[in-house]
mmCIF file of C-alpha atoms in Angstrom:
data_model
loop_
_atom_site.group_PDB
_atom_site.id
_atom_site.type_symbol
_atom_site.label_atom_id
_atom_site.label_comp_id
_atom_site.label_asym_id
_atom_site.label_seq_id
_atom_site.Cartn_x
_atom_site.Cartn_y
_atom_site.Cartn_z
ATOM 1 C CA MET W 19 -24.158 388.511 35.262
ATOM 2 C CA VAL W 20 -24.364 384.885 35.762
ATOM 3 C CA VAL W 21 -25.167 384.283 32.104
ATOM 4 C CA LEU W 22 -22.061 386.728 31.104
ATOM 5 C CA GLU W 23 -19.959 384.850 33.581
ATOM 6 C CA SER W 24 -20.942 381.523 31.895
ATOM 7 C CA ILE W 25 -20.024 382.840 28.512
ATOM 8 C CA ARG W 26 -16.704 384.174 29.759
ATOM 9 C CA ARG W 27 -16.076 380.684 30.924
ATOM 10 C CA LYS W 28 -16.756 379.022 27.696
ATOM 11 C CA ASP W 29 -19.508 376.765 29.422
ATOM 12 C CA LEU W 30 -22.013 377.109 26.954
ATOM 13 C CA TRP W 31 -19.267 376.805 24.128
ATOM 14 C CA VAL W 32 -18.484 373.319 25.769
ATOM 15 C CA VAL W 33 -22.218 372.552 25.261
ATOM 16 C CA ALA W 34 -22.336 373.639 21.616
ATOM 17 C CA ILE W 35 -18.982 371.461 21.052
ATOM 18 C CA LEU W 36 -20.664 368.584 22.665
ATOM 19 C CA GLY W 37 -23.730 369.021 20.337
ATOM 20 C CA PHE W 38 -21.541 369.189 17.201
ATOM 21 C CA LEU W 39 -19.815 365.825 18.729
ATOM 22 C CA VAL W 40 -23.521 364.453 18.554
ATOM 23 C CA ILE W 41 -24.157 365.267 15.163
ATOM 24 C CA ALA W 42 -20.688 363.984 14.162
ATOM 25 C CA SER W 43 -21.539 360.840 16.000
ATOM 26 C CA ALA W 44 -24.682 360.390 14.102
ATOM 27 C CA GLY W 45 -22.906 360.952 10.826
ATOM 28 C CA MET W 46 -20.765 357.950 11.909
ATOM 29 C CA LEU W 47 -23.626 355.715 12.848
ATOM 30 C CA GLY W 48 -25.348 356.710 9.368
ATOM 31 C CA ILE W 49 -22.262 355.109 7.474
ATOM 32 C CA PHE W 50 -23.221 351.889 8.870
ATOM 33 C CA GLY W 51 -27.038 352.187 8.007
ATOM 34 C CA PHE W 52 -29.872 353.714 10.351
ATOM 35 C CA GLN W 53 -32.780 351.360 9.285
ATOM 36 C CA GLY W 54 -34.478 349.765 12.401
ATOM 37 C CA LEU W 55 -32.546 351.710 14.914
ATOM 38 C CA GLU W 56 -34.914 354.932 15.462
ATOM 39 C CA LEU W 57 -35.570 353.873 19.027
ATOM 40 C CA PHE W 58 -31.795 353.362 19.954
ATOM 41 C CA ALA W 59 -31.106 356.791 18.375
ATOM 42 C CA LYS W 60 -33.622 358.775 20.381
ATOM 43 C CA ASP W 61 -33.031 356.749 23.553
ATOM 44 C CA LEU W 62 -29.312 357.616 23.360
ATOM 45 C CA GLY W 63 -29.975 361.213 22.348
ATOM 46 C CA PHE W 64 -32.242 361.767 25.359
ATOM 47 C CA SER W 65 -29.899 360.266 27.645
ATOM 48 C CA VAL W 66 -26.760 362.393 26.496
ATOM 49 C CA LEU W 67 -29.093 365.197 26.430
ATOM 50 C CA SER W 68 -30.419 364.784 30.163
ATOM 51 C CA MET W 69 -26.794 364.052 31.446
ATOM 52 C CA PHE W 70 -24.929 366.957 29.941
ATOM 53 C CA SER W 71 -27.721 369.427 30.798
ATOM 54 C CA THR W 72 -27.816 368.294 34.510
ATOM 55 C CA VAL W 73 -23.908 368.512 34.735
ATOM 56 C CA VAL W 74 -24.129 372.316 33.330
ATOM 57 C CA ALA W 75 -26.884 372.893 35.886
ATOM 58 C CA VAL W 76 -24.948 371.591 38.776
ATOM 59 C CA LEU W 77 -21.735 373.234 37.909
ATOM 60 C CA THR W 78 -23.330 376.714 37.269
ATOM 61 C CA SER W 79 -25.491 376.749 40.596
ATOM 62 C CA THR W 80 -22.939 375.429 42.884
ATOM 63 C CA ARG W 81 -20.086 377.983 41.489
ATOM 64 C CA VAL W 82 -22.163 381.245 41.660
ATOM 65 C CA MET W 83 -22.237 381.916 45.471
ATOM 66 C CA PRO W 84 -18.866 380.444 46.562
ATOM 67 C CA GLU W 85 -17.068 382.558 43.766
ATOM 68 C CA GLU W 86 -18.778 385.730 45.041
ATOM 69 C CA LEU W 87 -17.320 384.922 48.573
ATOM 70 C CA LYS W 88 -14.023 383.919 47.446
ATOM 71 C CA GLN W 89 -13.276 386.766 45.243
ATOM 72 C CA ARG W 90 -15.017 389.217 47.653
ATOM 73 C CA THR W 91 -17.215 390.678 44.796
ATOM 74 C CA LEU W 92 -20.104 390.207 47.132
ATOM 75 C CA TYR W 93 -19.497 393.327 48.847
ATOM 76 C CA PRO W 94 -20.229 395.641 46.169
ATOM 77 C CA LEU W 95 -23.377 393.539 45.286
ATOM 78 C CA LEU W 96 -24.814 394.062 48.534
ATOM 79 C CA ALA W 97 -23.730 397.794 48.713
ATOM 80 C CA ARG W 98 -26.411 398.312 46.171
ATOM 81 C CA PRO W 99 -30.183 398.679 47.285
ATOM 82 C CA ILE W 100 -30.785 394.919 47.102
ATOM 83 C CA SER W 101 -31.514 392.425 49.989
ATOM 84 C CA ARG W 102 -29.563 389.109 50.426
ATOM 85 C CA PHE W 103 -32.709 387.329 49.419
ATOM 86 C CA ASP W 104 -32.868 389.490 46.178
ATOM 87 C CA LEU W 105 -29.268 388.350 45.714
ATOM 88 C CA LEU W 106 -30.010 384.848 45.996
ATOM 89 C CA VAL W 107 -33.149 384.907 43.801
ATOM 90 C CA GLY W 108 -30.946 386.709 41.177
ATOM 91 C CA LYS W 109 -28.339 383.880 41.245
ATOM 92 C CA LEU W 110 -30.734 381.112 40.960
ATOM 93 C CA LEU W 111 -32.620 382.711 38.201
ATOM 94 C CA GLY W 112 -29.196 383.106 36.540
ATOM 95 C CA SER W 113 -28.261 379.611 36.876
ATOM 96 C CA ILE W 114 -31.496 378.325 35.712
ATOM 97 C CA LEU W 115 -31.274 380.474 32.684
ATOM 98 C CA VAL W 116 -27.880 379.229 31.967
ATOM 99 C CA SER W 117 -28.725 375.570 32.350
ATOM 100 C CA TRP W 118 -31.912 376.195 30.204
ATOM 101 C CA ILE W 119 -29.830 377.776 27.214
ATOM 102 C CA GLY W 120 -27.178 374.977 27.356
ATOM 103 C CA PHE W 121 -30.122 372.511 27.455
ATOM 104 C CA LEU W 122 -31.909 373.861 24.442
ATOM 105 C CA LEU W 123 -28.913 374.441 22.565
ATOM 106 C CA LEU W 124 -28.012 370.818 23.036
ATOM 107 C CA ALA W 125 -31.653 369.741 22.264
ATOM 108 C CA ALA W 126 -31.410 371.679 19.003
ATOM 109 C CA MET W 127 -28.144 369.920 18.066
ATOM 110 C CA THR W 128 -29.563 366.548 19.063
ATOM 111 C CA GLY W 129 -32.925 367.231 16.989
ATOM 112 C CA ILE W 130 -30.702 367.926 14.144
ATOM 113 C CA ALA W 131 -28.890 364.702 14.408
ATOM 114 C CA LEU W 132 -32.380 362.833 14.554
ATOM 115 C CA LEU W 133 -34.010 364.613 11.997
ATOM 116 C CA TRP W 134 -31.049 363.821 9.743
ATOM 117 C CA PHE W 135 -31.921 360.271 9.654
ATOM 118 C CA GLY W 136 -35.737 360.960 9.336
ATOM 119 C CA VAL W 137 -36.418 360.233 13.211
ATOM 120 C CA LYS W 138 -39.942 361.985 13.672
ATOM 121 C CA PHE W 139 -40.843 364.123 16.746
ATOM 122 C CA ASP W 140 -44.559 364.450 18.427
ATOM 123 C CA LEU W 141 -46.138 366.053 21.335
ATOM 124 C CA LEU W 142 -44.564 363.520 23.785
ATOM 125 C CA THR W 143 -41.051 364.926 22.907
ATOM 126 C CA VAL W 144 -42.201 368.381 23.466
ATOM 127 C CA GLN W 145 -43.446 367.304 26.967
ATOM 128 C CA TYR W 146 -40.079 365.689 27.542
ATOM 129 C CA LEU W 147 -38.377 368.978 26.981
ATOM 130 C CA VAL W 148 -40.500 371.050 29.191
ATOM 131 C CA ALA W 149 -40.607 368.363 31.937
ATOM 132 C CA LYS W 150 -36.809 368.177 31.797
ATOM 133 C CA MET W 151 -36.405 371.959 32.003
ATOM 134 C CA LEU W 152 -38.691 371.941 35.006
ATOM 135 C CA GLY W 153 -36.454 369.422 36.630
ATOM 136 C CA LEU W 154 -33.186 371.602 35.941
ATOM 137 C CA VAL W 155 -35.007 374.223 38.244
ATOM 138 C CA ILE W 156 -34.872 371.733 41.060
ATOM 139 C CA VAL W 157 -31.153 370.689 40.107
ATOM 140 C CA CYS W 158 -30.057 374.443 40.300
ATOM 141 C CA SER W 159 -32.017 375.308 43.623
ATOM 142 C CA VAL W 160 -30.467 372.097 45.263
ATOM 143 C CA GLY W 161 -27.122 373.045 44.069
ATOM 144 C CA LEU W 162 -27.350 376.793 45.353
ATOM 145 C CA THR W 163 -28.305 375.694 48.720
ATOM 146 C CA LEU W 164 -25.712 372.880 49.018
ATOM 147 C CA SER W 165 -22.896 375.478 47.942
ATOM 148 C CA LEU W 166 -23.888 377.604 50.961
ATOM 149 C CA CYS W 167 -24.004 374.690 53.301
ATOM 150 C CA MET W 168 -20.728 373.125 52.191
ATOM 151 C CA THR W 169 -17.507 373.864 50.423
ATOM 152 C CA HIS W 170 -17.802 374.447 46.866
ATOM 153 C CA ALA W 171 -16.257 370.972 45.850
ATOM 154 C CA ALA W 172 -18.397 369.160 48.476
ATOM 155 C CA GLY W 173 -21.633 370.763 47.372
ATOM 156 C CA CYS W 174 -20.674 370.044 43.700
ATOM 157 C CA THR W 175 -20.056 366.440 44.394
ATOM 158 C CA VAL W 176 -23.262 366.112 46.354
ATOM 159 C CA SER W 177 -25.322 367.849 44.098
ATOM 160 C CA VAL W 178 -23.859 365.395 41.253
ATOM 161 C CA ARG W 179 -24.494 362.176 43.070
ATOM 162 C CA VAL W 180 -28.003 363.186 44.246
ATOM 163 C CA ALA W 181 -28.978 364.109 40.407
ATOM 164 C CA PHE W 182 -27.573 360.796 39.165
ATOM 165 C CA ALA W 183 -28.313 358.378 42.013
ATOM 166 C CA SER W 184 -31.598 359.865 43.428
ATOM 167 C CA GLY W 185 -33.805 356.965 41.778
ATOM 168 C CA LEU W 186 -31.472 354.237 43.051
ATOM 169 C CA ILE W 187 -31.491 355.967 46.560
ATOM 170 C CA SER W 188 -35.391 356.306 46.396
ATOM 171 C CA ARG W 189 -35.816 352.573 45.645
ATOM 172 C CA ALA W 190 -33.522 351.435 48.353
ATOM 173 C CA LEU W 191 -35.307 353.590 50.712
ATOM 174 C CA ILE W 192 -38.588 351.863 49.630
ATOM 175 C CA LEU W 193 -37.182 348.610 50.080
ATOM 176 C CA ALA W 194 -35.919 349.236 53.412
ATOM 177 C CA CYS W 195 -39.163 350.932 54.394
ATOM 178 C CA ALA W 196 -40.939 347.525 53.611
ATOM 179 C CA SER W 197 -38.791 345.451 55.905
ATOM 180 C CA SER W 198 -38.247 347.880 58.660
ATOM 181 C CA SER W 199 -40.083 348.649 61.962
ATOM 182 C CA ASP W 200 -42.480 351.218 62.377
ATOM 183 C CA GLY W 201 -40.316 353.641 63.777
ATOM 184 C CA PHE W 202 -37.637 353.509 61.225
ATOM 185 C CA ARG W 203 -40.398 352.912 58.349
ATOM 186 C CA LEU W 204 -41.346 356.556 59.201
ATOM 187 C CA LEU W 205 -37.651 357.731 59.084
ATOM 188 C CA PHE W 206 -37.330 356.241 55.425
ATOM 189 C CA LYS W 207 -40.559 357.801 54.380
ATOM 190 C CA VAL W 208 -39.549 361.223 55.305
ATOM 191 C CA LEU W 209 -36.028 360.642 53.826
ATOM 192 C CA ASN W 210 -37.685 359.487 50.609
ATOM 193 C CA GLY W 211 -39.912 362.686 50.729
ATOM 194 C CA VAL W 212 -37.012 364.975 51.213
ATOM 195 C CA LEU W 213 -35.193 363.602 48.331
ATOM 196 C CA PRO W 214 -35.540 365.447 45.349
ATOM 197 C CA ALA W 215 -37.434 363.073 42.872
ATOM 198 C CA TYR W 216 -35.545 364.106 39.628
ATOM 199 C CA GLY W 217 -36.917 360.768 37.934
ATOM 200 C CA LEU W 218 -40.426 362.543 37.715
ATOM 201 C CA PHE W 219 -39.048 364.821 35.324
ATOM 202 C CA ASP W 220 -37.388 362.360 32.908
ATOM 203 C CA LEU W 221 -39.763 361.400 30.425
ATOM 204 C CA GLY W 222 -36.921 360.380 27.887
ATOM 205 C CA GLY W 223 -37.548 356.679 28.221
ATOM 206 C CA ARG W 224 -41.412 356.914 27.317
ATOM 207 C CA ALA W 225 -40.496 359.858 24.720
ATOM 208 C CA ALA W 226 -37.891 357.572 23.149
ATOM 209 C CA TYR W 227 -40.586 354.587 22.065
ATOM 210 C CA LEU W 228 -42.360 355.400 18.983
ATOM 211 C CA HIS W 229 -46.102 355.718 18.766
ATOM 212 C CA TRP W 230 -46.615 356.151 22.555
ATOM 213 C CA SER W 231 -49.388 358.620 23.609
ATOM 214 C CA PRO W 232 -48.707 361.897 25.292
ATOM 215 C CA VAL W 233 -49.075 362.296 29.000
ATOM 216 C CA ALA W 234 -52.124 363.936 30.250
ATOM 217 C CA PRO W 235 -51.735 367.598 30.795
ATOM 218 C CA TRP W 236 -52.497 367.627 34.441
ATOM 219 C CA VAL W 237 -49.155 365.427 34.750
ATOM 220 C CA ILE W 238 -47.121 368.476 33.544
ATOM 221 C CA LEU W 239 -49.268 370.884 35.825
ATOM 222 C CA ALA W 240 -48.429 368.523 38.844
ATOM 223 C CA LEU W 241 -44.615 368.388 37.752
ATOM 224 C CA ALA W 242 -44.821 372.544 37.619
ATOM 225 C CA ALA W 243 -46.428 372.473 41.188
ATOM 226 C CA TYR W 244 -43.999 370.118 42.626
ATOM 227 C CA MET W 245 -40.807 372.192 41.139
ATOM 228 C CA LEU W 246 -42.480 375.458 42.664
ATOM 229 C CA ILE W 247 -42.899 373.926 45.995
ATOM 230 C CA TYR W 248 -39.498 372.075 46.235
ATOM 231 C CA SER W 249 -37.408 374.803 44.625
ATOM 232 C CA SER W 250 -38.915 377.428 46.949
ATOM 233 C CA SER W 251 -38.278 375.149 49.930
ATOM 234 C CA MET W 252 -34.467 374.954 48.867
ATOM 235 C CA LEU W 253 -34.434 378.756 48.128
ATOM 236 C CA ALA W 254 -35.860 379.462 51.798
ATOM 237 C CA LEU W 255 -33.205 377.163 53.335
ATOM 238 C CA ALA W 256 -30.407 378.913 51.241
ATOM 239 C CA TRP W 257 -31.893 382.312 52.433
ATOM 240 C CA ILE W 258 -31.785 381.141 56.078
ATOM 241 C CA ARG W 259 -28.039 379.828 55.673
ATOM 242 C CA PHE W 260 -27.106 383.100 53.976
ATOM 243 C CA ARG W 261 -28.650 385.294 56.564
ATOM 244 C CA ARG W 262 -26.579 383.812 59.149
ATOM 245 C CA LEU W 263 -23.512 383.566 57.132
ATOM 246 C CA ALA W 264 -20.893 386.161 58.729
ATOM 247 C CA ILE W 265 -19.847 388.516 55.835
#
């Protein structure tokens, strides 16, 4: 239902149009020559891919539950032989699937644009795609949880800000921790641990450079483990909140 609703709202069509614009922009760039711009093209392509896929994940995950509550379509869903936890899991999986479809669609368009000018891909590029898809799971879980704890607009706004500013906030907490007393140092460490580390899943900067070696397999496994732990924690918080919600 989440996927069909996304198609009805033309969300994935917007992603397809953005992908077409990426290819068109690459064509405009080719008019002026592409020799020596491979690094710039890959970095730009990965940045655009990361930004738009994150936006799609946030918009989808923060919308699924508030719309069910607002339109009162939640009652026939809960009248079926499913629990509230089953409903949350289904909404989360649907949001993840929509974000993955949009991400892979845009990745395919970006790949065509880069291959057009002879930019080669390697194992590190595949690792970038896998790591980014793992990161989108956390984006969706955080968005779903915040949408149940706040209004739709507030949850969407906070999710976007956390997604794009988590690295900056984390660095600020580290600097504050280094120059604080013991009590505040512990507080800053806890806040930094609670904050989702989206930057760990972004290998775009590494993948954009030519002739860099792939990351070790245990790194991808560690990212997958972090994703499972963090997304499960967010789902548990969402379930606690949803259980106490008067419907």
